[in-house]
PDB file of C-alpha atoms in Angstrom:
ATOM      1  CA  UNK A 966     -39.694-106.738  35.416  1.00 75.00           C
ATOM      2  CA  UNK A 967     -35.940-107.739  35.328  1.00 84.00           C
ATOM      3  CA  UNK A 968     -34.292-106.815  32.224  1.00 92.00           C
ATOM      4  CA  UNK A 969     -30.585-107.587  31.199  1.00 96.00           C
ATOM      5  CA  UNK A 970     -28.422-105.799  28.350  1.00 96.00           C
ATOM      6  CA  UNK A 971     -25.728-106.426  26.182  1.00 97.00           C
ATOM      7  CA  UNK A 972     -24.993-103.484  24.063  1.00 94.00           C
ATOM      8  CA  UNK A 973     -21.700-105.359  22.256  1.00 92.00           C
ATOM      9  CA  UNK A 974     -23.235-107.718  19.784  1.00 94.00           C
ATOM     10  CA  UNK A 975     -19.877-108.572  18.265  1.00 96.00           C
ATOM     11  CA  UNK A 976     -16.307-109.448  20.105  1.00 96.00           C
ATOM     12  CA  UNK A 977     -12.449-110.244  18.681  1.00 97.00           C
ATOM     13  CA  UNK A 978     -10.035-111.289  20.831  1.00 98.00           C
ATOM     14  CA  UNK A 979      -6.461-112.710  20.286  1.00 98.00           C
ATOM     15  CA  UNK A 980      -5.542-116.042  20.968  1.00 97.00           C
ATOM     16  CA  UNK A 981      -3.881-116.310  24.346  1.00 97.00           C
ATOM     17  CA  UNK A 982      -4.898-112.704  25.031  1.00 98.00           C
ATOM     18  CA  UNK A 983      -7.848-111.754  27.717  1.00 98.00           C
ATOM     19  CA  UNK A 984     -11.275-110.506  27.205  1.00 98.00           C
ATOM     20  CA  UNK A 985     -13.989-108.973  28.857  1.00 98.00           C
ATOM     21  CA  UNK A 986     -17.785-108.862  27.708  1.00 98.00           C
ATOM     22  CA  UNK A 987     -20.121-106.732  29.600  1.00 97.00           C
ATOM     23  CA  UNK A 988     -23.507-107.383  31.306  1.00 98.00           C
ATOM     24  CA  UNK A 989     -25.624-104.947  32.971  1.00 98.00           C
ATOM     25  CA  UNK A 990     -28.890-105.841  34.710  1.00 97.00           C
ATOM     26  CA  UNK A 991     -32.078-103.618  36.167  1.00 95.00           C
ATOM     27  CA  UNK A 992     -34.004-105.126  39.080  1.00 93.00           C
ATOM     28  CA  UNK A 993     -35.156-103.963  42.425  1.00 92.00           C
ATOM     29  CA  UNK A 994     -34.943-107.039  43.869  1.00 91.00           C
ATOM     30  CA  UNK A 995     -31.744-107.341  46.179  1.00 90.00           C
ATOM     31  CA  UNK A 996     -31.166-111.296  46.260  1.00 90.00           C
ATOM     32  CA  UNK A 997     -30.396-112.624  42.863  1.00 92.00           C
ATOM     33  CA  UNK A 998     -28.338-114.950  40.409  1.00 92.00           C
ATOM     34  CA  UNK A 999     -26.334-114.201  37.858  1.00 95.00           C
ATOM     35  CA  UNK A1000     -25.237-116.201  35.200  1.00 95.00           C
ATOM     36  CA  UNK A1001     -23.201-116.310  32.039  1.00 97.00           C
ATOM     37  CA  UNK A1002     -23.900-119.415  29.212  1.00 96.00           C
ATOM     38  CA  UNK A1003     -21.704-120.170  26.350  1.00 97.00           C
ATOM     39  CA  UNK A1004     -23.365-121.426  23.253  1.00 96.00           C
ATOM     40  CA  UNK A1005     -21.410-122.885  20.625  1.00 94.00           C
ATOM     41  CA  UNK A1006     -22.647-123.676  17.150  1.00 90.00           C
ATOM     42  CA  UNK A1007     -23.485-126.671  17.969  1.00 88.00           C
ATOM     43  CA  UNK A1008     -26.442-125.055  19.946  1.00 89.00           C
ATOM     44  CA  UNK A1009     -25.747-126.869  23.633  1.00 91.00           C
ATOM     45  CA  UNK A1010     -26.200-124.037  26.002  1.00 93.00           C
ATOM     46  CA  UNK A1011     -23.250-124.908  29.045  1.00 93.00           C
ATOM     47  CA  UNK A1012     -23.339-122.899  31.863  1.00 93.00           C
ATOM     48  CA  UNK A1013     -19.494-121.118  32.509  1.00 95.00           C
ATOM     49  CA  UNK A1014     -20.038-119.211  35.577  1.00 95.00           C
ATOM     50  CA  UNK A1015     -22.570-117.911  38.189  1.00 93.00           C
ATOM     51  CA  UNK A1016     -22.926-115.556  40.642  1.00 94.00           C
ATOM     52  CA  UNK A1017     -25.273-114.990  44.005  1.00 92.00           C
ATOM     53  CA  UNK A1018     -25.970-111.430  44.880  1.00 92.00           C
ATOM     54  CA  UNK A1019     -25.528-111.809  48.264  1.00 90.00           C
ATOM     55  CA  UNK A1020     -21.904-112.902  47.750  1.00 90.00           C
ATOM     56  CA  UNK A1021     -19.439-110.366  47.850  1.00 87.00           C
ATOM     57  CA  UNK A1022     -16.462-111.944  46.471  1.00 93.00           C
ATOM     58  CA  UNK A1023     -16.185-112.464  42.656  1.00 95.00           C
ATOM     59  CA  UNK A1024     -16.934-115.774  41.122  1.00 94.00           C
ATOM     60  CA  UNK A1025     -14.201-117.534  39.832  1.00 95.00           C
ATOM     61  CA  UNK A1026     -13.844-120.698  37.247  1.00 94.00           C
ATOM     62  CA  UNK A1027     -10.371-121.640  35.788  1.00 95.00           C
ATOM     63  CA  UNK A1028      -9.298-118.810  32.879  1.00 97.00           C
ATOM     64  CA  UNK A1029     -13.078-117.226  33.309  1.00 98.00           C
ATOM     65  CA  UNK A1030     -13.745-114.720  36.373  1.00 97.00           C
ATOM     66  CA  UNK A1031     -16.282-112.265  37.170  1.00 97.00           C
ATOM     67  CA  UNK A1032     -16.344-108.531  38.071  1.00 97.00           C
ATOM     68  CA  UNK A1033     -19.853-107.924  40.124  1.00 97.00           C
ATOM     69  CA  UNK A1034     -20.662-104.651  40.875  1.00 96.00           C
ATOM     70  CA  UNK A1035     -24.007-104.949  42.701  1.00 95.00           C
ATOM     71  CA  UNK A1036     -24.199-101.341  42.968  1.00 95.00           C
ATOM     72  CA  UNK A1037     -23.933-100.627  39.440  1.00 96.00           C
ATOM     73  CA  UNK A1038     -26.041-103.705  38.216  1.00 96.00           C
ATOM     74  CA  UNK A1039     -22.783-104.691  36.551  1.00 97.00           C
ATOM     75  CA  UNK A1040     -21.691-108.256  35.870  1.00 97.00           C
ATOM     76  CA  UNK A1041     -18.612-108.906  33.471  1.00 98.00           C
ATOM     77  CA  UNK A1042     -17.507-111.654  32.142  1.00 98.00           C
ATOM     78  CA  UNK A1043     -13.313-111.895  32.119  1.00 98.00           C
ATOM     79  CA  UNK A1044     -11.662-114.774  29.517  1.00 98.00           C
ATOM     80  CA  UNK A1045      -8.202-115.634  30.037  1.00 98.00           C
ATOM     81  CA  UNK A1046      -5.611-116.748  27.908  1.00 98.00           C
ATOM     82  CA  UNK A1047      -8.153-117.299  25.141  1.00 98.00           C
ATOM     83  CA  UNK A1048      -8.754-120.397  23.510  1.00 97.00           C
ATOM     84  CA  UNK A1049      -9.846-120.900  19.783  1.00 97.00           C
ATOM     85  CA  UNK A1050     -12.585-123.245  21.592  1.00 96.00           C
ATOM     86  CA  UNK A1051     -13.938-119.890  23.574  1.00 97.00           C
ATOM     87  CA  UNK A1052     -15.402-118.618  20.154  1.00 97.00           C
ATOM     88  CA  UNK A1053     -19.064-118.834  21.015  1.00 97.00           C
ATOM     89  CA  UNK A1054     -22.564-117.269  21.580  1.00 97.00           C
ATOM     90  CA  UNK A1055     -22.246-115.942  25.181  1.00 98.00           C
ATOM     91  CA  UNK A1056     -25.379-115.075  27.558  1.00 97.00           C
ATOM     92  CA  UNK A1057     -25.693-113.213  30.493  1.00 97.00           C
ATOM     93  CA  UNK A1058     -28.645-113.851  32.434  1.00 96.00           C
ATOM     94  CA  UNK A1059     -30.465-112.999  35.637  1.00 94.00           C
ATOM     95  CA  UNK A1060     -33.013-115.103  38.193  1.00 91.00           C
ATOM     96  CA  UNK A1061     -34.810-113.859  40.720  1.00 87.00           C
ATOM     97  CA  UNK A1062     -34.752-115.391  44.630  1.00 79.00           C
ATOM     98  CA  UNK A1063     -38.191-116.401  43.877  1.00 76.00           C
ATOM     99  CA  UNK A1064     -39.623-120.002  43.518  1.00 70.00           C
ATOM    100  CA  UNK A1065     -41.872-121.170  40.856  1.00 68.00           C
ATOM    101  CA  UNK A1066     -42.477-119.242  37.782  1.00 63.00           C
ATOM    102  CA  UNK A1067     -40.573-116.660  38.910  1.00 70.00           C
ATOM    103  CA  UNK A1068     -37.505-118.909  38.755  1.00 79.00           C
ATOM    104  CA  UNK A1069     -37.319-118.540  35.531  1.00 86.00           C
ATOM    105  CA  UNK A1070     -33.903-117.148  33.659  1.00 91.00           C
ATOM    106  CA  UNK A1071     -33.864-113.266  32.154  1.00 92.00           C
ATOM    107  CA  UNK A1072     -31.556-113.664  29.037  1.00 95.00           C
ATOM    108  CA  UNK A1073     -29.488-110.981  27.765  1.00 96.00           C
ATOM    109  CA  UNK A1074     -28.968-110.721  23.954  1.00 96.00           C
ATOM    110  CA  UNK A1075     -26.188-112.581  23.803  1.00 97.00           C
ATOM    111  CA  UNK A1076     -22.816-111.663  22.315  1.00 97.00           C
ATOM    112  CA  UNK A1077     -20.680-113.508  19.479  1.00 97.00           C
ATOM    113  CA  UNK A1078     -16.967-113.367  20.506  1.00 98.00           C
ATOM    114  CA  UNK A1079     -14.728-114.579  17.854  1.00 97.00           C
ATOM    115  CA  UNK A1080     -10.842-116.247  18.750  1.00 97.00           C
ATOM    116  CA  UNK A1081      -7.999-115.547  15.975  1.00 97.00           C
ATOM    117  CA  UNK A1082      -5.788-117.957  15.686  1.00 95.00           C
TER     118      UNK A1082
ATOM    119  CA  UNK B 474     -25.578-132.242  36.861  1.00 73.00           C
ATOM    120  CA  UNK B 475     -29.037-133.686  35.070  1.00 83.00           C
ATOM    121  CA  UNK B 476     -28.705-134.342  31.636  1.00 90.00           C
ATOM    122  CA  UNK B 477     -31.354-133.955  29.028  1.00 94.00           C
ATOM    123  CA  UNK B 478     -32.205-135.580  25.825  1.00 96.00           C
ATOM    124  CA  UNK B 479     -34.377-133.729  23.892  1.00 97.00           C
ATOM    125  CA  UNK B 480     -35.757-135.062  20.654  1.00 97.00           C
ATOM    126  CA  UNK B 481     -36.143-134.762  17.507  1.00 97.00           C
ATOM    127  CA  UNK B 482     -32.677-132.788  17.346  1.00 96.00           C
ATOM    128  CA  UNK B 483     -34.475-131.374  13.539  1.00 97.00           C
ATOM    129  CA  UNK B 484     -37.392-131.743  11.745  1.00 98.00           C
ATOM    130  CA  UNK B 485     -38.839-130.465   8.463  1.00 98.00           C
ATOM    131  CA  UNK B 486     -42.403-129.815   8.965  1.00 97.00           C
ATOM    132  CA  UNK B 487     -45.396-128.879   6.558  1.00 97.00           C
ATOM    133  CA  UNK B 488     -47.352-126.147   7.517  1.00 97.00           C
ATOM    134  CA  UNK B 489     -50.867-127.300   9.256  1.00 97.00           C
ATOM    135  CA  UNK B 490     -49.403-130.035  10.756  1.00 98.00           C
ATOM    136  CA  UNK B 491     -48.214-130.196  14.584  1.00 98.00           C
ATOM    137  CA  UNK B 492     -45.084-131.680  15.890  1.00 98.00           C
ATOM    138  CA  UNK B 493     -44.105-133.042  19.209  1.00 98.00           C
ATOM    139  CA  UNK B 494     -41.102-131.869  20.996  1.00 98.00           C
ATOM    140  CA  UNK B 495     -39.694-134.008  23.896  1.00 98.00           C
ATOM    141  CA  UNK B 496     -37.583-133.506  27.092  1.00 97.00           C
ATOM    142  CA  UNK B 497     -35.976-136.753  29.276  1.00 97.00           C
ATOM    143  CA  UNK B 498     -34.304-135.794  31.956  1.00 94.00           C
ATOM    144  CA  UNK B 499     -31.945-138.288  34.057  1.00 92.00           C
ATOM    145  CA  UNK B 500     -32.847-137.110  37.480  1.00 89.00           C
ATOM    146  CA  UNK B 501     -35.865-135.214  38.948  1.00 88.00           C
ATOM    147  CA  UNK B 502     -36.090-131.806  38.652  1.00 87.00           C
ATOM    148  CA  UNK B 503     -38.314-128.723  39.732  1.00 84.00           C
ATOM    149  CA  UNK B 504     -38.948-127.149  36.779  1.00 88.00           C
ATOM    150  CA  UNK B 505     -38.889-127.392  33.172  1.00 93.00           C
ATOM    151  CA  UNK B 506     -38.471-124.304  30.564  1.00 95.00           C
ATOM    152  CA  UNK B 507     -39.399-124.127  27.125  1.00 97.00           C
ATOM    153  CA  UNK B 508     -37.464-121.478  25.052  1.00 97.00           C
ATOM    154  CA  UNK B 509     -37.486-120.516  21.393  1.00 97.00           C
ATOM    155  CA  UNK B 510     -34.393-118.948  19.735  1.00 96.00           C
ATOM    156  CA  UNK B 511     -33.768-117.840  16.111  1.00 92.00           C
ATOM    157  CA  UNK B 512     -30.616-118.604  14.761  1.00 86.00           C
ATOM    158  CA  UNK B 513     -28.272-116.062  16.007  1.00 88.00           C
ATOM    159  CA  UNK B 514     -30.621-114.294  18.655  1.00 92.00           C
ATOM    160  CA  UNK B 515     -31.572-114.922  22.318  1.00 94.00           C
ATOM    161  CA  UNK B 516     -33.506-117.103  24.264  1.00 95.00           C
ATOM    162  CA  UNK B 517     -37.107-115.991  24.170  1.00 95.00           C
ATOM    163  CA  UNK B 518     -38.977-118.036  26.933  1.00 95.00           C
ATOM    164  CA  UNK B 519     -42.426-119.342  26.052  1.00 97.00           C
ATOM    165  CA  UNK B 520     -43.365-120.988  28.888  1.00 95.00           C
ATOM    166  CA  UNK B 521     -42.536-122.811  32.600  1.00 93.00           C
ATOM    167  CA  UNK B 522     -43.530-126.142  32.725  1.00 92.00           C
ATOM    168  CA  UNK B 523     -45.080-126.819  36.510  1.00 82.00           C
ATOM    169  CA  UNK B 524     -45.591-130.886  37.394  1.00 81.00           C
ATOM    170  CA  UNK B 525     -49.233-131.403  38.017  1.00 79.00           C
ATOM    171  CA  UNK B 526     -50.819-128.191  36.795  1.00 80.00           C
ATOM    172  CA  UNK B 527     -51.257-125.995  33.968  1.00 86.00           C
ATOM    173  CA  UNK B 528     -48.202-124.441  32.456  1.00 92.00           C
ATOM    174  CA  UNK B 529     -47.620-120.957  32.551  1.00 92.00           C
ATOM    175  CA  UNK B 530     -47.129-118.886  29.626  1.00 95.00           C
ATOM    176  CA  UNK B 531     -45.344-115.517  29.056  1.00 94.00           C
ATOM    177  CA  UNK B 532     -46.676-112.863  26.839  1.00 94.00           C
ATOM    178  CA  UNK B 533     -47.490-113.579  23.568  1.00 95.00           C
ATOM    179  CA  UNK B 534     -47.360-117.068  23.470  1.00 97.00           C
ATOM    180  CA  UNK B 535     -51.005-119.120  24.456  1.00 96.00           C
ATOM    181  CA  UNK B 536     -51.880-123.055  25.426  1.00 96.00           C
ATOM    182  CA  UNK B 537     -53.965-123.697  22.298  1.00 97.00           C
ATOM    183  CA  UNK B 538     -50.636-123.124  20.087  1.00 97.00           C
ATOM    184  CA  UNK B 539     -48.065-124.259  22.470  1.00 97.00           C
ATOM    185  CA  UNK B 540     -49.684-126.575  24.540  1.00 96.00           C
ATOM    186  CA  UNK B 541     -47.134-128.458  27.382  1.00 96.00           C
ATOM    187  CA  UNK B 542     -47.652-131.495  28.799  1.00 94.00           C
ATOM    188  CA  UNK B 543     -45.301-132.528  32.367  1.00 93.00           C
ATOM    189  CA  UNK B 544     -46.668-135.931  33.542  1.00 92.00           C
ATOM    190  CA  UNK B 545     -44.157-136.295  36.128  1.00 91.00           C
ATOM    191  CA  UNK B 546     -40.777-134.895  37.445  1.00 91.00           C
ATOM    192  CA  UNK B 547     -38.607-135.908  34.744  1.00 93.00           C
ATOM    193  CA  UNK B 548     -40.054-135.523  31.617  1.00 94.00           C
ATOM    194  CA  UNK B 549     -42.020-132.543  29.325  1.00 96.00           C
ATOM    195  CA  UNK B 550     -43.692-132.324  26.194  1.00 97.00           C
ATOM    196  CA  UNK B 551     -44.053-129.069  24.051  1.00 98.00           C
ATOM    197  CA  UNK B 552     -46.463-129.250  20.847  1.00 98.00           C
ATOM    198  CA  UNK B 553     -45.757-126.567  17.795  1.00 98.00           C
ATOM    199  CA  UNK B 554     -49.490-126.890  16.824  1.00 98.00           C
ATOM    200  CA  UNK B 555     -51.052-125.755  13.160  1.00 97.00           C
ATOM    201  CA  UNK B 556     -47.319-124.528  11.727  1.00 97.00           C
ATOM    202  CA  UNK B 557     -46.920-121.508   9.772  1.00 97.00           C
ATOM    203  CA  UNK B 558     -43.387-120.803   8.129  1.00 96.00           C
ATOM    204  CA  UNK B 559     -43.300-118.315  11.003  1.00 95.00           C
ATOM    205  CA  UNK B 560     -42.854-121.080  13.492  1.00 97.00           C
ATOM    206  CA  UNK B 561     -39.118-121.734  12.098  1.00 97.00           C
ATOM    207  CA  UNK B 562     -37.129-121.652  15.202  1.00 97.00           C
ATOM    208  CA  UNK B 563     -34.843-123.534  17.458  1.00 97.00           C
ATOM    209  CA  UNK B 564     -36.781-125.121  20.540  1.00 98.00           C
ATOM    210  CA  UNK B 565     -35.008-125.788  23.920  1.00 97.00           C
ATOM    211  CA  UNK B 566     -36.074-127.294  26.826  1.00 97.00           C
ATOM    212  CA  UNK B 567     -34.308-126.517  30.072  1.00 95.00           C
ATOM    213  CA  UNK B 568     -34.509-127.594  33.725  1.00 93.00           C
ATOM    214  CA  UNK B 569     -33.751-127.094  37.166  1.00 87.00           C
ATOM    215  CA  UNK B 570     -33.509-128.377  40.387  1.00 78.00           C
ATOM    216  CA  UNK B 571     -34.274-127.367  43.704  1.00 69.00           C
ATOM    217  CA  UNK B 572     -31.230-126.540  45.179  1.00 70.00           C
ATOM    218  CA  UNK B 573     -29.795-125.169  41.870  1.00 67.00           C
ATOM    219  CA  UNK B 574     -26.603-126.333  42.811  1.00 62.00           C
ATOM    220  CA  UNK B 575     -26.198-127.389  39.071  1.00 61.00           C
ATOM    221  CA  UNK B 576     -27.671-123.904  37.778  1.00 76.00           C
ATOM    222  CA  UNK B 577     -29.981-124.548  34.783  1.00 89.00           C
ATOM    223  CA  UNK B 578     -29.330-127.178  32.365  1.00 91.00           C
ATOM    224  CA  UNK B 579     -30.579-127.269  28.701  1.00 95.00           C
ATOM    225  CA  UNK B 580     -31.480-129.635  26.026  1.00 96.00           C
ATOM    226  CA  UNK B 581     -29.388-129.796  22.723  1.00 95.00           C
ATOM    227  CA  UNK B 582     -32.492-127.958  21.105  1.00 96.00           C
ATOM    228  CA  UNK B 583     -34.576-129.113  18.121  1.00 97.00           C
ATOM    229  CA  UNK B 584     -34.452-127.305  14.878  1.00 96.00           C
ATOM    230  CA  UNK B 585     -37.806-127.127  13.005  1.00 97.00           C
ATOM    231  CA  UNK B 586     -38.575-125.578   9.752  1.00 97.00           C
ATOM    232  CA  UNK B 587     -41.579-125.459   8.573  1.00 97.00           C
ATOM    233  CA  UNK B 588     -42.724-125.104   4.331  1.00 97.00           C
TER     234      UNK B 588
END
């Protein structure tokens, strides 16, 4: 079975300044999607980024980026120029190629990353 | 990318009783999710809701408790049946389509405590 960890449960960051929270992932599986979710308090779950594992170039969304190491089951999340609106729950999470049940999303832990104004 | 509206958004609940969670979504999708979270924790998944068959349930979590309905392609039922106070959690629905070129998209979640 897939598993994904976040080992920082807590984040700071500066306003304006950049951030990186960490995701790594086990699987033996070698086609995959990756996928980090924001989750403010007001519990809406909104999808910031994805990644497919056969893609070798680095996903890419306005101030949030992706380092994907496929080698090292590694999948970071990078926050530019931080915005008091980035404080949130954030999820990494993994789903296999398969159909069907198997379709299903692998959450990480989650980790709370807090702006300063 | 589909929307869904997922109701009630919080309900107090007395324990022994059942409530009825509901997920509309605006176009049709391949599958349905059902998730339950604690306040401050991850996304435990309790089951995949499949159109036209039986759900399928992960570990720990069985069809007499959680029993899921999915009539047709755009909507899904989950049931919180015989509450304990144990059953205090935040339920989520979720969905996807085929071609996931939307990813997965989630309800607003419903927020039940139960006394």
């Amino acid at each position: 079975a897939q598993t994904v960890t976040q080992s920082q449960p807590e984040m700071s960051v500066q306003e304006a300044e950049t951030v990186t929270l960490s995701c790594t992932y086990d699987t033996s599986e070698s086609d995959y999607y990756l996928f980090w979710y924001k989750q403010p308090p007001s519990r809406q779950m909104i999808l910031v980024i994805r990644q497919e594992a056969y893609k070798q170039q680095n996903a890419t969304e306005n101030r949030f980026s992706v380092n994907f190491q496929k080698a090292a089951k590694s999948f970071s999340l990078k926050i530019s120029d931080s915005q008091l609106g980035d404080a949130a729950m954030y999820f990494c999470a993994y789903r296999s190629q398969q159909t069907g049940a198997n379709s299903k999303l692998t959450f990480g832990k989650g980790i709370t990353l807090s702006v300063r104004p | 990318s589909a929307v869904i509206s997922q109701k009630p958004s919080r309900d107090i609940c007395q324990r022994g009783t059942s409530l009825t969670i509901q997920c509309q979504v605006d176009s049709q999708v391949t599958m349905m999710f059902w998730y339950r979270q604690q306040p401050g924790q991850s996304l435990t998944l309790i089951a995949t809701a499949n159109q036209g068959s039986e759900a399928t349930y992960e570990s720990g979590f069985v069809i007499d408790k959680f029993p899921i309905s999915r009539p047709n392609l755009t909507f899904s039922t989950l049931t919180v049946s015989n509450m304990s106070p144990e059953d205090s959690s935040i339920y989520l629905c979720s969905a996807v389509e085929t071609t996931m070129l939307y990813g997965y998209t989630f309800g607003s979640g419903t927020r039940l405590t139960v006394v």
